[in-house]
Coordinates of C-alpha atoms in Angstrom, one line a residue:
Chain A
X1 CA -9.5 8.6 -18.0
X2 CA -7.4 6.1 -15.7
X3 CA -4.4 5.6 -17.9
X4 CA -2.5 2.0 -18.2
X5 CA 0.3 1.1 -16.0
X6 CA 4.4 0.6 -17.0
X7 CA 5.4 -1.0 -13.5
X8 CA 9.3 -2.2 -14.1
X9 CA 9.9 -5.3 -12.4
X10 CA 13.3 -5.8 -9.9
X11 CA 14.2 -9.7 -9.5
X12 CA 15.7 -9.3 -6.0
X13 CA 18.6 -12.1 -4.7
X14 CA 20.6 -11.3 -1.4
X15 CA 19.9 -7.5 -2.0
X16 CA 21.2 -7.3 -5.3
X17 CA 19.2 -7.1 -9.0
X18 CA 19.8 -10.1 -10.7
X19 CA 18.1 -10.2 -13.8
X20 CA 19.5 -8.9 -17.1
X21 CA 22.0 -6.3 -15.5
X22 CA 25.0 -8.5 -15.8
X23 CA 24.6 -6.7 -20.3
X24 CA 23.9 -3.2 -18.6
X25 CA 25.9 -0.2 -19.7
X26 CA 24.3 1.7 -16.7
X27 CA 26.6 2.3 -13.2
X28 CA 25.8 0.8 -10.1
X29 CA 22.5 -1.3 -11.7
X30 CA 22.5 -3.8 -9.0
X31 CA 21.1 -1.3 -6.0
X32 CA 17.2 -2.0 -5.8
X33 CA 16.9 1.7 -4.6
X34 CA 19.4 3.1 -7.2
X35 CA 17.1 1.6 -9.7
X36 CA 13.8 2.0 -8.3
X37 CA 14.5 6.0 -8.1
X38 CA 15.3 5.5 -11.7
X39 CA 12.3 4.2 -13.0
X40 CA 10.2 6.8 -11.0
X41 CA 12.2 9.4 -12.0
X42 CA 11.5 7.8 -16.2
X43 CA 8.0 7.6 -15.4
X44 CA 7.1 4.7 -14.2
X45 CA 3.6 4.4 -12.7
X46 CA 4.5 1.8 -10.1
X47 CA 7.0 -0.9 -8.8
X48 CA 7.5 -4.4 -8.7
X49 CA 10.3 -6.4 -6.2
X50 CA 10.2 -10.1 -6.8
X51 CA 12.3 -11.9 -4.0
X52 CA 14.4 -14.6 -5.6
X53 CA 17.0 -15.2 -2.9
X54 CA 17.2 -18.9 -3.2
X55 CA 18.1 -19.0 0.8
X56 CA 16.8 -17.9 4.3
X57 CA 19.7 -15.5 4.6
X58 CA 18.8 -14.1 1.7
X59 CA 15.7 -13.4 2.4
X60 CA 16.6 -11.9 5.3
X61 CA 17.7 -9.2 3.4
X62 CA 14.2 -8.5 2.0
X63 CA 13.0 -6.0 4.7
X64 CA 16.1 -3.9 3.9
X65 CA 16.1 -3.7 0.8
X66 CA 12.0 -2.6 0.9
X67 CA 13.3 0.2 3.6
X68 CA 15.5 1.2 0.9
X69 CA 13.7 1.5 -2.0
X70 CA 11.3 2.7 -0.1
X71 CA 13.0 6.1 1.3
X72 CA 13.6 6.6 -1.9
X73 CA 10.2 5.6 -4.0
X74 CA 6.8 8.0 -4.0
X75 CA 4.9 5.6 -6.3
X76 CA 3.2 2.6 -5.8
X77 CA 5.2 -0.4 -4.8
X78 CA 4.3 -4.4 -4.7
X79 CA 6.4 -6.7 -3.1
X80 CA 6.6 -10.4 -3.7
X81 CA 8.5 -14.0 -3.7
X82 CA 8.3 -16.2 -0.6
X83 CA 5.3 -14.3 0.8
X84 CA 3.4 -17.5 2.8
X85 CA 1.9 -15.7 6.4
X86 CA -0.4 -13.0 7.2
X87 CA 2.9 -11.9 9.3
X88 CA 5.0 -12.2 7.0
X89 CA 2.5 -9.6 4.7
X90 CA 2.5 -7.5 7.2
X91 CA 5.8 -7.2 8.4
X92 CA 6.7 -6.2 4.0
X93 CA 4.1 -3.5 4.8
X94 CA 4.9 -2.3 8.1
X95 CA 8.6 -1.5 5.9
X96 CA 7.4 0.2 3.2
X97 CA 5.3 -2.1 0.4
X98 CA 1.6 -1.0 -0.4
X99 CA 0.9 -4.3 -2.1
X100 CA 2.2 -7.7 -1.0
X101 CA 2.1 -10.1 -4.3
X102 CA 1.8 -13.8 -3.2
X103 CA 2.7 -17.4 -5.5
X104 CA 3.1 -21.0 -4.5
X105 CA 1.4 -20.4 -0.7
X106 CA -1.4 -18.5 -2.4
X107 CA -1.9 -21.9 -5.0
X108 CA -1.3 -24.4 -2.3
X109 CA -3.7 -22.5 0.5
X110 CA -5.7 -20.7 -1.2
X111 CA -7.5 -19.6 2.4
X112 CA -4.3 -17.3 2.9
X113 CA -5.4 -14.8 -0.4
X114 CA -8.7 -14.2 2.1
X115 CA -6.5 -13.7 5.2
X116 CA -4.6 -11.1 3.5
X117 CA -7.6 -9.6 2.1
X118 CA -9.5 -9.1 4.7
X119 CA -6.5 -7.8 7.1
X120 CA -5.3 -5.2 4.6
X121 CA -7.5 -4.9 1.5
X122 CA -8.1 -6.5 -1.4
X123 CA -6.3 -3.2 -3.2
X124 CA -3.3 -4.6 -1.3
X125 CA -4.3 -8.5 -2.2
X126 CA -2.0 -9.8 -5.4
X127 CA -2.0 -12.8 -7.2
X128 CA 0.9 -14.5 -9.0
X129 CA -0.3 -16.7 -11.4
X130 CA 2.8 -18.4 -14.0
X131 CA 0.8 -20.0 -16.9
X132 CA 2.4 -23.0 -19.4
X133 CA 0.7 -24.6 -22.2
X134 CA -0.2 -27.9 -21.9
X135 CA -0.5 -31.0 -24.4
X136 CA -4.2 -30.4 -24.6
X137 CA -3.4 -26.8 -25.6
X138 CA -4.8 -24.9 -22.8
X139 CA -2.9 -22.9 -19.7
X140 CA -1.5 -24.5 -16.4
X141 CA -1.0 -23.1 -13.5
X142 CA 2.9 -24.5 -13.0
X143 CA 4.1 -23.4 -8.9
X144 CA 7.6 -23.3 -7.4
X145 CA 9.1 -20.7 -9.9
X146 CA 8.3 -23.4 -13.2
X147 CA 9.6 -25.9 -11.4
X148 CA 6.2 -28.2 -10.8
X149 CA 3.4 -28.1 -13.7
X150 CA -0.1 -28.5 -11.0
X151 CA -2.3 -29.8 -13.8
X152 CA -4.2 -26.9 -12.5
X153 CA -6.5 -24.6 -15.1
X154 CA -5.0 -21.0 -15.3
X155 CA -8.1 -19.4 -16.1
X156 CA -10.0 -21.6 -13.4
X157 CA -7.9 -20.4 -10.7
X158 CA -7.5 -16.6 -12.0
X159 CA -11.7 -17.3 -11.4
X160 CA -10.9 -18.9 -7.4
X161 CA -8.4 -15.6 -6.4
X162 CA -11.3 -13.2 -7.2
X163 CA -13.2 -14.6 -5.3
X164 CA -11.3 -15.4 -2.9
X165 CA -10.1 -11.6 -2.4
X166 CA -7.4 -11.1 -4.9
X167 CA -7.2 -7.4 -6.2
X168 CA -5.6 -7.7 -9.2
X169 CA -3.6 -10.6 -10.9
X170 CA 0.1 -10.4 -12.0
X171 CA 0.3 -12.9 -15.2
X172 CA 3.2 -14.4 -16.4
X173 CA 3.4 -16.6 -19.4
X174 CA 6.2 -19.3 -18.4
X175 CA 6.9 -20.3 -21.9
X176 CA 8.2 -16.6 -22.5
X177 CA 9.7 -15.4 -19.8
X178 CA 12.1 -13.2 -20.3
X179 CA 12.9 -15.0 -24.4
X180 CA 11.7 -11.1 -25.4
X181 CA 9.0 -12.6 -28.0
X182 CA 6.2 -10.3 -27.2
X183 CA 3.8 -11.1 -24.2
X184 CA 1.1 -14.3 -24.4
X185 CA -2.1 -12.7 -25.6
X186 CA -4.2 -15.3 -25.4
X187 CA -3.9 -16.3 -22.1
X188 CA -3.9 -12.7 -21.3
X189 CA -7.4 -12.6 -23.4
X190 CA -9.2 -15.3 -21.6
X191 CA -7.9 -14.2 -18.0
X192 CA -9.2 -10.9 -18.0
X193 CA -12.6 -12.0 -20.0
X194 CA -13.1 -14.5 -17.0
X195 CA -12.4 -11.8 -13.9
X196 CA -13.3 -8.3 -13.2
X197 CA -10.4 -7.4 -11.7
X198 CA -7.4 -5.4 -13.0
X199 CA -4.6 -7.5 -14.8
X200 CA -1.1 -7.3 -15.0
X201 CA 0.6 -8.8 -17.9
X202 CA 4.5 -10.1 -17.2
X203 CA 6.8 -12.4 -19.7
X204 CA 8.0 -11.4 -23.0
X205 CA 7.8 -7.9 -23.8
X206 CA 10.5 -6.8 -26.0
X207 CA 9.5 -3.1 -27.3
X208 CA 6.3 -1.0 -27.1
X209 CA 4.7 -2.3 -29.4
X210 CA 4.8 -5.3 -27.5
X211 CA 3.1 -3.9 -24.5
X212 CA 0.4 -2.6 -27.1
X213 CA -0.7 -5.8 -27.7
X214 CA -1.2 -6.8 -24.2
X215 CA -3.2 -4.1 -23.6
X216 CA -5.1 -4.3 -26.6
X217 CA -5.5 -8.1 -25.1
X218 CA -6.9 -6.2 -21.7
X219 CA -3.8 -6.6 -19.5
X220 CA -4.4 -3.3 -17.4
X221 CA -0.8 -3.0 -16.7
X222 CA 2.0 -4.4 -18.2
X223 CA 5.4 -5.4 -16.6
X224 CA 8.7 -4.7 -17.7
X225 CA 11.9 -6.2 -16.5
X226 CA 15.2 -7.2 -18.9
X227 CA 14.4 -4.6 -21.7
X228 CA 14.7 -1.6 -18.8
X229 CA 17.8 -3.1 -17.0
X230 CA 19.8 -3.9 -19.7
X231 CA 19.6 -0.1 -21.4
X232 CA 17.8 -0.8 -24.2
X233 CA 15.0 1.2 -23.6
X234 CA 13.7 3.5 -21.1
X235 CA 9.9 3.6 -19.2
X236 CA 9.4 7.1 -21.3
X237 CA 10.5 6.5 -24.6
X238 CA 7.8 3.2 -24.6
X239 CA 5.7 5.5 -22.7
X240 CA 5.7 8.2 -25.8
X241 CA 5.9 5.2 -28.0
X242 CA 2.5 3.9 -26.6
X243 CA 1.1 7.3 -26.6
X244 CA 1.9 7.6 -30.2
X245 CA 0.1 4.2 -30.6
X246 CA -3.5 6.0 -29.1
X247 CA -3.0 3.9 -25.8
X248 CA -3.2 6.8 -23.1
X249 CA -0.4 7.2 -20.7
X250 CA 1.0 9.3 -17.8
X251 CA 3.7 10.9 -19.5
Chain B
X1 CA 12.2 27.2 12.9
X2 CA 11.8 23.3 14.0
X3 CA 10.2 20.9 11.4
X4 CA 6.4 20.7 11.5
X5 CA 5.4 17.4 14.0
X6 CA 2.3 15.5 11.3
X7 CA 0.8 13.1 13.6
X8 CA -0.7 10.0 11.3
X9 CA -3.8 8.5 13.4
X10 CA -2.4 4.5 13.8
X11 CA -4.7 2.0 12.2
X12 CA -3.2 -0.7 13.0
X13 CA -4.2 -2.2 9.4
X14 CA -2.6 0.5 7.0
X15 CA 0.5 0.6 5.5
X16 CA 2.4 3.6 7.0
X17 CA 5.5 4.0 5.9
X18 CA 4.7 5.5 2.6
X19 CA 2.9 8.7 4.4
X20 CA 5.7 9.0 7.1
X21 CA 8.3 8.6 4.3
X22 CA 6.6 11.0 2.4
X23 CA 6.5 13.3 5.1
X24 CA 10.1 12.8 6.3
X25 CA 10.9 13.6 2.5
X26 CA 9.5 17.0 2.8
X27 CA 11.2 18.3 6.4
X28 CA 8.5 17.2 8.6
X29 CA 8.5 14.9 11.3
X30 CA 5.7 12.1 11.3
X31 CA 4.7 9.9 14.6
X32 CA 2.1 7.6 14.9
X33 CA -1.0 8.5 17.6
X34 CA -4.0 6.7 18.7
X35 CA -4.2 9.4 21.6
X36 CA -7.8 11.3 21.5
X37 CA -6.2 14.4 23.7
X38 CA -3.0 14.4 20.7
X39 CA -5.9 14.1 17.8
X40 CA -7.6 17.2 19.1
X41 CA -4.5 19.3 19.4
X42 CA -1.5 18.3 17.5
X43 CA -0.2 21.0 14.1
X44 CA -0.8 18.6 11.8
X45 CA -2.9 15.3 12.0
X46 CA -3.6 12.6 8.9
X47 CA -6.0 9.6 9.1
X48 CA -4.6 7.3 6.8
X49 CA -6.3 4.8 4.8
X50 CA -7.2 1.1 5.7
X51 CA -8.8 -2.0 4.2
X52 CA -12.6 -1.5 4.5
X53 CA -14.9 1.1 6.0
X54 CA -16.3 -0.8 8.5
X55 CA -12.5 -1.6 9.1
X56 CA -11.7 1.5 9.7
X57 CA -14.8 2.8 12.1
X58 CA -14.5 -0.2 14.4
X59 CA -10.4 1.1 15.1
X60 CA -11.0 4.7 15.2
X61 CA -14.4 3.4 18.0
X62 CA -12.1 1.4 19.6
X63 CA -9.5 4.0 19.8
X64 CA -12.0 6.7 21.3
X65 CA -11.7 8.5 18.4
X66 CA -14.2 9.5 16.7
X67 CA -15.4 12.8 18.8
X68 CA -11.8 13.8 18.1
X69 CA -11.8 13.5 14.9
X70 CA -15.2 15.1 14.3
X71 CA -14.2 18.2 16.2
X72 CA -10.7 18.7 14.7
X73 CA -12.7 18.7 11.4
X74 CA -15.2 21.1 12.0
X75 CA -12.4 23.3 13.7
X76 CA -10.5 24.2 10.5
X77 CA -7.5 22.5 12.0
X78 CA -5.4 20.9 9.7
X79 CA -6.5 17.1 8.7
X80 CA -5.6 15.2 5.9
X81 CA -8.2 12.5 4.7
X82 CA -6.6 9.8 2.6
X83 CA -8.4 7.2 0.9
X84 CA -10.6 5.0 3.1
X85 CA -9.7 8.2 5.5
X86 CA -11.9 10.5 3.2
X87 CA -14.7 8.1 3.0
X88 CA -15.5 7.5 7.0
X89 CA -15.9 11.2 7.0
X90 CA -19.3 10.4 5.0
X91 CA -22.2 9.0 6.8
X92 CA -22.0 5.4 5.1
X93 CA -21.1 3.2 2.5
X94 CA -22.2 0.3 0.8
X95 CA -18.8 -1.7 1.9
X96 CA -20.6 -2.0 5.2
X97 CA -23.9 -1.4 5.7
X98 CA -23.7 -2.0 9.2
X99 CA -21.5 0.5 10.2
X100 CA -22.0 4.5 10.9
X101 CA -19.3 6.5 9.3
X102 CA -17.8 10.2 11.2
X103 CA -20.3 11.9 9.3
X104 CA -18.8 15.0 8.6
X105 CA -19.6 15.2 5.2
X106 CA -23.6 14.4 4.4
X107 CA -23.1 11.5 1.5
X108 CA -22.8 8.4 1.4
X109 CA -20.0 6.2 -0.4
X110 CA -21.2 3.9 -3.1
X111 CA -19.4 1.3 -5.3
X112 CA -18.2 1.8 -8.5
X113 CA -20.9 0.5 -11.0
X114 CA -19.4 0.0 -14.3
X115 CA -17.6 -2.8 -16.8
X116 CA -14.3 -1.1 -16.1
X117 CA -11.6 -3.5 -14.3
X118 CA -12.7 -3.5 -9.5
X119 CA -10.7 -2.1 -8.0
X120 CA -9.6 0.9 -9.9
X121 CA -5.7 0.5 -9.9
X122 CA -3.9 2.9 -10.9
X123 CA -3.3 7.2 -12.2
X124 CA -6.2 8.9 -13.2
X125 CA -6.8 12.5 -13.9
X126 CA -8.0 15.5 -11.4
X127 CA -9.8 17.8 -12.2
X128 CA -10.8 20.7 -11.3
X129 CA -13.9 22.3 -12.6
X130 CA -14.9 25.9 -12.9
X131 CA -17.2 27.3 -10.1
X132 CA -17.9 28.3 -6.5
X133 CA -17.1 25.0 -5.4
X134 CA -14.0 24.6 -7.3
X135 CA -11.1 23.1 -5.1
X136 CA -8.3 25.6 -4.6
X137 CA -6.6 25.8 -2.0
X138 CA -4.3 22.6 -1.9
X139 CA -6.0 20.9 -4.8
X140 CA -4.3 21.6 -8.7
X141 CA -5.5 19.4 -11.9
X142 CA -2.8 16.9 -11.9
X143 CA -3.0 13.4 -12.4
X144 CA -2.3 10.9 -8.7
X145 CA -2.6 7.1 -8.1
X146 CA -6.3 5.6 -6.9
X147 CA -6.6 2.4 -5.3
X148 CA -10.0 2.7 -4.8
X149 CA -14.1 0.1 -5.4
X150 CA -15.8 2.5 -3.3
X151 CA -16.3 6.2 -4.2
X152 CA -18.1 9.5 -3.2
X153 CA -20.4 10.6 -6.2
X154 CA -20.6 14.1 -5.4
X155 CA -19.9 16.7 -2.1
X156 CA -22.7 18.5 -0.5
X157 CA -22.5 22.2 -0.4
X158 CA -19.5 23.7 2.0
X159 CA -16.6 21.9 0.3
X160 CA -14.4 23.0 -2.3
X161 CA -14.4 20.0 -4.7
X162 CA -11.5 17.9 -7.1
X163 CA -13.4 15.9 -9.7
X164 CA -12.3 12.5 -11.6
X165 CA -13.6 10.0 -13.8
X166 CA -13.7 6.3 -14.1
X167 CA -17.4 5.7 -16.1
X168 CA -18.4 8.1 -14.4
X169 CA -18.1 11.1 -12.8
X170 CA -16.6 10.9 -9.2
X171 CA -14.8 12.9 -5.7
X172 CA -11.4 12.9 -6.4
X173 CA -10.9 15.2 -3.3
X174 CA -12.4 17.8 -1.7
X175 CA -11.3 20.8 0.8
X176 CA -12.8 23.1 3.6
X177 CA -10.3 25.3 5.5
X178 CA -7.8 23.1 7.0
X179 CA -9.4 20.1 5.8
X180 CA -8.2 18.8 2.9
X181 CA -9.3 15.2 1.4
X182 CA -8.1 12.8 -1.2
X183 CA -9.4 9.7 -2.2
X184 CA -6.1 9.2 -4.3
X185 CA -3.0 8.0 -2.1
X186 CA -0.9 11.8 -2.5
X187 CA 1.9 9.8 -0.8
X188 CA 2.0 7.5 -3.8
X189 CA 1.5 10.3 -6.7
X190 CA 5.2 10.9 -7.1
X191 CA 6.2 14.4 -7.5
X192 CA 2.2 16.1 -7.8
X193 CA 1.7 14.2 -4.8
X194 CA 4.7 15.6 -2.9
X195 CA 3.6 19.1 -3.7
X196 CA 0.0 18.6 -2.9
X197 CA 1.3 17.5 0.7
X198 CA 4.1 20.6 1.2
X199 CA 0.9 23.2 -0.2
X200 CA -1.1 21.3 2.8
X201 CA 2.1 21.5 5.0
X202 CA 2.6 25.4 4.5
X203 CA -1.2 26.6 4.2
X204 CA -3.0 25.2 6.3
X205 CA -0.7 25.3 9.4
X206 CA 1.5 27.9 10.7
X207 CA 4.2 26.5 9.1
X208 CA 6.3 29.6 7.5
X209 CA 7.3 28.1 4.0

């Protein structure tokens, strides 16, 4: 039986984890490799690292961070943030990523999805979709870290991502990201019904019930960040609670 | 005793960093190679997975590695095949109908046919069923990380097998003498995966543990 995946996400800026750690009681919580190792020990099924560096100088530390994580990590690693070319994807894979995640660049040049899938395989090609509700009450793709509302229907874009060669969709509800108010279940349902590739739900998790809801709505995996970084819970206790809710997890 | 050298076949497109790191962690010395002579003679050889069946075979053909791998697999020397590496040991695949596989295993690779998400991405259960062809040298029950859309449905006689299930049963891995083939990624399967690699290093070769 294939289990549902719990995937901690490290937002990394200039080589340090930034999301939520300021309220953490963990020592050295800002080191990506140290957190990666901790989460694997807690039972994480994969790890996602998103580079949110604002400057090209910050981005240069990205490969070093990937190498440092890889040395201590023996579960899959997905790396995203500013991936704009096949060459960049290759450099990340050579440094130790197992999958690459594209966002704005894939939206602007959908052929990038095909190029990366052709070269490295569909299972290696993750497309991140950020969606927000619009005035018509439907889901719209947003890019450039939420700054740009595209007017494009997120469900239709998810279908295209699959057709272009995407192997997995990292689906973030931009309205909920960091709010800890639960995942946007309607968005998850609509996208999982539209495509046959796995969906990772992201944005808004505060507790195991939220994870259970996203899985019920069709997500193959759930991304978790703040509540882990802030030390509010562990991967292991989330999984124990999920198992008690009859969700198949690896414990 | 010097650390065992593990020669990893350079595939051009595969992410080999995870495989290299796993063997380094185990105290071995992994190196990338595309030298046919080394593939025949090296102490340990790994055939890692690449994107597609056809791309993997093209790369092996271009580097004159087809005969060396077949020779090695049939000699019983340590050979580890991972993911698409397992698939190219077979004769053909629905993924790349025009490509001919290595033919070490007389079977064809087919696509998952079910309503579940494809590719299969995540951790699945490894089962060792009782029976005379049950895996007994390296593979053990556990949970392993898979990333595949295609699979081998059953293994012909002569190989010892471990199974898994995704909609229907499929071959998780098989072994014969020094040959270990894994549809999953041992290098990404946490402690269980590292233990499997260690067991292959210890038992398939001359390394004393």
